[in-house]
PDB file of C-alpha atoms in Angstrom:
ATOM      1  CA  UNK A   1      -0.829  -6.026  -4.745  1.00 84.00           C
ATOM      2  CA  UNK A   2       2.639  -4.571  -4.084  1.00 90.00           C
ATOM      3  CA  UNK A   3       4.366  -2.554  -6.791  1.00 96.00           C
ATOM      4  CA  UNK A   4       7.431  -3.896  -8.656  1.00 97.00           C
ATOM      5  CA  UNK A   5       9.635  -1.408  -6.763  1.00 98.00           C
ATOM      6  CA  UNK A   6       8.228  -2.721  -3.475  1.00 98.00           C
ATOM      7  CA  UNK A   7       9.140  -6.274  -4.524  1.00 98.00           C
ATOM      8  CA  UNK A   8      12.678  -5.156  -5.427  1.00 98.00           C
ATOM      9  CA  UNK A   9      13.228  -3.514  -2.023  1.00 98.00           C
ATOM     10  CA  UNK A  10      11.611  -6.445  -0.165  1.00 98.00           C
ATOM     11  CA  UNK A  11      13.826  -8.960  -1.955  1.00 97.00           C
ATOM     12  CA  UNK A  12      16.878  -6.788  -1.229  1.00 97.00           C
ATOM     13  CA  UNK A  13      16.076  -6.930   2.493  1.00 96.00           C
ATOM     14  CA  UNK A  14      15.745 -10.709   2.384  1.00 95.00           C
ATOM     15  CA  UNK A  15      19.072 -11.050   0.536  1.00 95.00           C
ATOM     16  CA  UNK A  16      20.804  -8.234   2.476  1.00 95.00           C
ATOM     17  CA  UNK A  17      21.558  -6.452  -0.785  1.00 97.00           C
ATOM     18  CA  UNK A  18      22.193  -2.771  -1.371  1.00 98.00           C
ATOM     19  CA  UNK A  19      19.779  -0.743  -3.484  1.00 98.00           C
ATOM     20  CA  UNK A  20      20.863   2.019  -5.849  1.00 98.00           C
ATOM     21  CA  UNK A  21      18.154   4.443  -6.953  1.00 98.00           C
ATOM     22  CA  UNK A  22      17.144   8.017  -7.599  1.00 98.00           C
ATOM     23  CA  UNK A  23      14.921   9.677  -4.996  1.00 97.00           C
ATOM     24  CA  UNK A  24      13.916  13.346  -5.030  1.00 92.00           C
ATOM     25  CA  UNK A  25      16.296  13.827  -7.965  1.00 95.00           C
ATOM     26  CA  UNK A  26      19.320  12.545  -6.039  1.00 97.00           C
ATOM     27  CA  UNK A  27      21.326   9.347  -6.524  1.00 98.00           C
ATOM     28  CA  UNK A  28      21.083   7.202  -3.371  1.00 98.00           C
ATOM     29  CA  UNK A  29      22.944   4.106  -2.206  1.00 98.00           C
ATOM     30  CA  UNK A  30      20.985   2.360   0.520  1.00 97.00           C
ATOM     31  CA  UNK A  31      20.576  -0.712   2.665  1.00 97.00           C
ATOM     32  CA  UNK A  32      16.825  -1.142   3.237  1.00 97.00           C
ATOM     33  CA  UNK A  33      15.840  -2.371   6.706  1.00 95.00           C
ATOM     34  CA  UNK A  34      12.055  -2.061   7.144  1.00 95.00           C
ATOM     35  CA  UNK A  35       9.337  -2.118   4.479  1.00 97.00           C
ATOM     36  CA  UNK A  36       5.561  -1.786   4.565  1.00 97.00           C
ATOM     37  CA  UNK A  37       3.188   1.164   4.442  1.00 97.00           C
ATOM     38  CA  UNK A  38       3.109   4.552   6.130  1.00 97.00           C
ATOM     39  CA  UNK A  39       0.179   6.201   7.942  1.00 96.00           C
ATOM     40  CA  UNK A  40      -1.308   7.286   4.619  1.00 97.00           C
ATOM     41  CA  UNK A  41      -1.221   3.696   3.321  1.00 97.00           C
ATOM     42  CA  UNK A  42       1.614   4.427   0.879  1.00 97.00           C
ATOM     43  CA  UNK A  43       4.409   1.907   0.296  1.00 98.00           C
ATOM     44  CA  UNK A  44       7.444   3.035   2.308  1.00 98.00           C
ATOM     45  CA  UNK A  45      10.874   1.821   3.329  1.00 97.00           C
ATOM     46  CA  UNK A  46      13.263   2.797   6.108  1.00 95.00           C
ATOM     47  CA  UNK A  47      16.801   2.541   4.766  1.00 95.00           C
ATOM     48  CA  UNK A  48      20.335   3.412   5.811  1.00 95.00           C
ATOM     49  CA  UNK A  49      21.819   5.705   3.156  1.00 96.00           C
ATOM     50  CA  UNK A  50      25.560   5.160   3.176  1.00 96.00           C
ATOM     51  CA  UNK A  51      26.564   6.898  -0.078  1.00 97.00           C
ATOM     52  CA  UNK A  52      25.286   8.982  -2.951  1.00 97.00           C
ATOM     53  CA  UNK A  53      23.816  12.451  -2.873  1.00 97.00           C
ATOM     54  CA  UNK A  54      22.119  14.030   0.119  1.00 92.00           C
ATOM     55  CA  UNK A  55      20.929  17.383   1.408  1.00 88.00           C
ATOM     56  CA  UNK A  56      22.667  16.567   4.695  1.00 88.00           C
ATOM     57  CA  UNK A  57      25.545  14.552   6.112  1.00 92.00           C
ATOM     58  CA  UNK A  58      25.942  10.895   5.236  1.00 94.00           C
ATOM     59  CA  UNK A  59      25.469   8.231   6.363  1.00 94.00           C
ATOM     60  CA  UNK A  60      21.955   8.616   7.783  1.00 93.00           C
ATOM     61  CA  UNK A  61      18.524   6.995   7.996  1.00 93.00           C
ATOM     62  CA  UNK A  62      16.112   7.746   5.161  1.00 94.00           C
ATOM     63  CA  UNK A  63      12.361   7.273   4.926  1.00 95.00           C
ATOM     64  CA  UNK A  64      11.401   6.782   1.286  1.00 97.00           C
ATOM     65  CA  UNK A  65       7.946   6.712  -0.259  1.00 98.00           C
ATOM     66  CA  UNK A  66       8.406   4.027  -2.885  1.00 98.00           C
ATOM     67  CA  UNK A  67       6.172   5.828  -5.405  1.00 97.00           C
ATOM     68  CA  UNK A  68       8.940   8.472  -5.630  1.00 97.00           C
ATOM     69  CA  UNK A  69      11.786   5.982  -6.273  1.00 98.00           C
ATOM     70  CA  UNK A  70      13.195   5.825  -9.804  1.00 98.00           C
ATOM     71  CA  UNK A  71      15.796   3.632 -11.556  1.00 98.00           C
ATOM     72  CA  UNK A  72      16.156   1.198  -8.653  1.00 98.00           C
ATOM     73  CA  UNK A  73      18.381  -1.835  -8.811  1.00 98.00           C
ATOM     74  CA  UNK A  74      19.764  -4.200  -6.203  1.00 98.00           C
ATOM     75  CA  UNK A  75      23.409  -5.182  -5.971  1.00 98.00           C
ATOM     76  CA  UNK A  76      25.649  -7.260  -3.771  1.00 97.00           C
ATOM     77  CA  UNK A  77      27.962  -5.404  -1.446  1.00 96.00           C
ATOM     78  CA  UNK A  78      28.722  -4.687   2.165  1.00 94.00           C
ATOM     79  CA  UNK A  79      25.639  -4.521   4.369  1.00 92.00           C
ATOM     80  CA  UNK A  80      25.399  -1.334   6.411  1.00 93.00           C
ATOM     81  CA  UNK A  81      23.328  -1.304   9.568  1.00 87.00           C
ATOM     82  CA  UNK A  82      23.355   2.302  10.612  1.00 77.00           C
ATOM     83  CA  UNK A  83      23.710   3.920  13.983  1.00 67.00           C
ATOM     84  CA  UNK A  84      21.754   3.259  17.118  1.00 61.00           C
ATOM     85  CA  UNK A  85      18.062   4.017  17.252  1.00 59.00           C
ATOM     86  CA  UNK A  86      17.485   6.871  19.683  1.00 60.00           C
ATOM     87  CA  UNK A  87      13.777   7.100  18.894  1.00 65.00           C
ATOM     88  CA  UNK A  88      11.157   4.714  17.569  1.00 77.00           C
ATOM     89  CA  UNK A  89      10.930   4.851  13.786  1.00 84.00           C
ATOM     90  CA  UNK A  90       7.705   6.364  12.420  1.00 89.00           C
ATOM     91  CA  UNK A  91       8.419   5.848   8.721  1.00 94.00           C
ATOM     92  CA  UNK A  92       6.716   2.471   8.322  1.00 95.00           C
ATOM     93  CA  UNK A  93       3.629   2.088  10.488  1.00 95.00           C
ATOM     94  CA  UNK A  94       2.324  -1.191   9.025  1.00 95.00           C
ATOM     95  CA  UNK A  95       5.473  -3.327   8.883  1.00 95.00           C
ATOM     96  CA  UNK A  96       5.601  -6.132   6.338  1.00 96.00           C
ATOM     97  CA  UNK A  97       9.283  -7.016   6.773  1.00 95.00           C
ATOM     98  CA  UNK A  98      11.950  -5.898   9.253  1.00 92.00           C
ATOM     99  CA  UNK A  99      15.445  -7.308   8.728  1.00 90.00           C
ATOM    100  CA  UNK A 100      16.124  -7.492  12.463  1.00 81.00           C
ATOM    101  CA  UNK A 101      12.848  -9.226  13.324  1.00 76.00           C
ATOM    102  CA  UNK A 102      11.906 -11.337  10.299  1.00 63.00           C
ATOM    103  CA  UNK A 103      15.228 -12.130   8.590  1.00 67.00           C
ATOM    104  CA  UNK A 104      17.926 -12.279  11.222  1.00 63.00           C
ATOM    105  CA  UNK A 105      15.848 -14.119  13.818  1.00 58.00           C
ATOM    106  CA  UNK A 106      15.194 -16.918  11.338  1.00 54.00           C
ATOM    107  CA  UNK A 107      18.874 -17.769  11.141  1.00 51.00           C
TER     108      UNK A 107
END
């Protein structure tokens, strides 16, 4: 059974909502794109971080283990898609939901 944080991120993808949260002690503002589990079977999300705190330049792609996410909430706002994919993502190996495959193709 998915965790409550997983459900929040999954619903945000379906509604194209931003997610605000704390991850690794830093405030993040994200648009989640792909959710599922990683190679270790942990809940994970690939998200475009467009604002907040970061150890590097923003915006950029982030791979988050959902067990490490704190104080998450979804909000309406501009949807950010991120830059081009130069390599195949390895964050989420068992994909449950991908905005480009499951959400946008249904429209």
